């Protein structure tokens, strides 16, 4: 790492031992501890790798300084102020420290601060909390059918003035994600294959090019030619191309169309650090406001550090952004089968301690985030146990949430490797809970050892402890002296970012597909045993939130969904389904599964609603989902009594758009919905002057229509071959009165001529 305008000596001098009473959050203080450790390794092997780890986890950026003709190492942070008034004065003082505002809301902002000015920023008058972020993770044939989008769009039954089609016209869909190929033919107009629908791109990782106005990192592309020249995001991913295709793909002459193929697109390939994700949401919102268009943003992203109760900095920022014509949709998470949550109630003075083992999911590095209700203190001990004997070979001792400083331990130092443990505690500013944030780095620990945690109550009052791990599961284990030993659970696994905010529409996943036909023509059934049809997906994260609030809000298809994939990505051949062709290049479509796929399905459906109700916001959508979601034998009756797996049930696009139309058209929208669903024949408008439309329950079969007067005489007849769209009728010479339109197979509907 060279060319930065900070020196190691300056940094070490700048960072003392952070007090738990400062405005620095536990995350920020943990970062300082990690940074100090990194600086001490400055001359040791692995220095570059250690810096890359910090850069990836916290989003460190090198930002050019034109005056100094150098680069400054900057840390993304959340800053919360005591009030809107305090914010203005505090930002002036923060600016003198080199703080650069990125997204500014009412009492919270994101920004970049020189690494050696972090503690000084926390000391600015008016600042309530400074918090570093965390790195998040990336979390349509049958999908369109299961959500009834096909019936809404293919029937053309709901013909409304100023709404040319229910395909997302006039609505902005924003996608904040990773792995996006801008020139995939799926993102061109379905009626003009040369017209790119992507209006803006902010590539947050790019180091060359100009960032958007008001931001200090990444590169913005604002013209079709610039977007096409850029081609794709350089992050070795394909996730965002898939999610964007689900929400808004044209299909590119395949059958795998997205939900809103006429919507404008704004794409933000993100760093995946929480502050940058929020900046991306705000960037999309600002574009839509400038264009005076309603907007829905999809976040198929999640993480598990945070309070899980709607009070995180990200969730509070979304609360401040809530406005008519703006909806954010998020994925519930893909941890519905992982025991990454542990909840325990200390109920009596004799109930003082519990134990659990931390099982790592991938690399042996994990963060554990522990919260104690009502600020009641607890203490945490991390130990290393020899698995064969059950003997504890090293431990930190109990470290309390009331500790005045943060601490670092090295356990098991020697031939068997080492385990680094960092702990930072606080009383959270926004929910009043006692918190302990723990980093366990056991990457050099031998496989014959295990990491265990003990949690001890520091009060004799009843105390509830909840804890999550971002890369681990809590498991019970056999031991002769540890008691009680507690395992993790799969409830409370809805993720931060997509799953916990009061101002986000959280989406779970259900199964509509358990196999697919590959590009080679073979049927792939490798996941069939895991995906029983019409059931909640095994991976779909379950609620509730930490405060008992039900999440997710709704469920949509998320298993084995076919959508676009990046042409330059090494896609597994058995997951490819078909190819589209453009300018002599093959562009693949293939399957993926996750709540990441369910969320953009819902985002696309919300875009269809915003076409006719551009004033809708999150509360409007939740209200109408409670009236329209599909409830069946699998979901149970959950519309008005939501479930922590299904939410309000399965989303129904036809019913939801019908509800959106109520009050903005004279059409009998509820009757039209029933006719489109095949429940009845419908004549509209009714009354009429002899000119009317007829919707028939079944399409594609020849039908004989007869108009019968009150005396039973056939006064007009006509043969039709309906194709699912309304049949236009013009019957000459009808006098005022009541008539019956009947078919030769016994269907009938009354209508009045005036």
Short mmCIF file of N, CA, C and O in Angstrom, two decimals, residues 182-183 196 201 220-232:
data_model
loop_
_atom_site.label_atom_id
_atom_site.label_comp_id
_atom_site.label_asym_id
_atom_site.label_seq_id
_atom_site.Cartn_x
_atom_site.Cartn_y
_atom_site.Cartn_z
N UNK A 182 -24.23 -4.58 -18.20
CA UNK A 182 -25.14 -3.54 -18.68
C UNK A 182 -25.65 -3.80 -20.09
O UNK A 182 -26.76 -3.38 -20.44
N UNK A 183 -24.86 -4.50 -20.92
CA UNK A 183 -25.21 -4.68 -22.33
C UNK A 183 -25.88 -6.02 -22.59
O UNK A 183 -26.04 -6.41 -23.75
N UNK A 196 -31.44 0.85 -25.20
CA UNK A 196 -31.06 0.44 -23.85
C UNK A 196 -31.94 1.15 -22.82
O UNK A 196 -32.10 2.37 -22.87
N UNK A 201 -25.79 4.43 -14.42
CA UNK A 201 -25.02 3.42 -13.69
C UNK A 201 -24.05 4.15 -12.77
O UNK A 201 -23.39 5.11 -13.19
N UNK A 220 -19.60 7.23 -12.55
CA UNK A 220 -20.99 7.31 -13.02
C UNK A 220 -21.01 7.32 -14.54
O UNK A 220 -20.20 8.00 -15.19
N UNK A 221 -21.94 6.58 -15.13
CA UNK A 221 -22.16 6.57 -16.57
C UNK A 221 -23.59 7.06 -16.81
O UNK A 221 -24.55 6.47 -16.30
N UNK A 222 -23.72 8.13 -17.62
CA UNK A 222 -25.03 8.79 -17.75
C UNK A 222 -25.60 8.73 -19.16
O UNK A 222 -26.73 9.17 -19.36
N UNK A 223 -24.87 8.22 -20.12
CA UNK A 223 -25.37 8.14 -21.49
C UNK A 223 -25.36 6.70 -21.95
O UNK A 223 -24.61 5.86 -21.43
N UNK A 224 -26.18 6.42 -22.96
CA UNK A 224 -26.23 5.05 -23.49
C UNK A 224 -24.87 4.62 -24.01
O UNK A 224 -24.42 3.50 -23.76
N UNK A 225 -24.17 5.52 -24.69
CA UNK A 225 -22.87 5.16 -25.25
C UNK A 225 -21.84 4.89 -24.15
O UNK A 225 -21.05 3.94 -24.25
N UNK A 226 -21.85 5.69 -23.08
CA UNK A 226 -20.91 5.48 -21.98
C UNK A 226 -21.20 4.16 -21.26
O UNK A 226 -20.28 3.43 -20.87
N UNK A 227 -22.49 3.87 -21.07
CA UNK A 227 -22.88 2.62 -20.40
C UNK A 227 -22.46 1.43 -21.24
O UNK A 227 -21.91 0.43 -20.73
N UNK A 228 -22.67 1.51 -22.55
CA UNK A 228 -22.31 0.40 -23.43
C UNK A 228 -20.80 0.24 -23.51
O UNK A 228 -20.30 -0.89 -23.59
N UNK A 229 -20.05 1.34 -23.48
CA UNK A 229 -18.59 1.23 -23.48
C UNK A 229 -18.08 0.55 -22.21
O UNK A 229 -17.15 -0.26 -22.25
N UNK A 230 -18.68 0.91 -21.07
CA UNK A 230 -18.27 0.29 -19.80
C UNK A 230 -18.58 -1.21 -19.82
O UNK A 230 -17.80 -2.02 -19.31
N UNK A 231 -19.73 -1.58 -20.35
CA UNK A 231 -20.04 -2.99 -20.59
C UNK A 231 -20.55 -3.76 -19.40
O UNK A 231 -21.65 -4.31 -19.42
N UNK A 232 -19.74 -3.81 -18.33
CA UNK A 232 -20.14 -4.59 -17.16
C UNK A 232 -19.31 -4.16 -15.96
O UNK A 232 -18.27 -3.51 -16.10
#
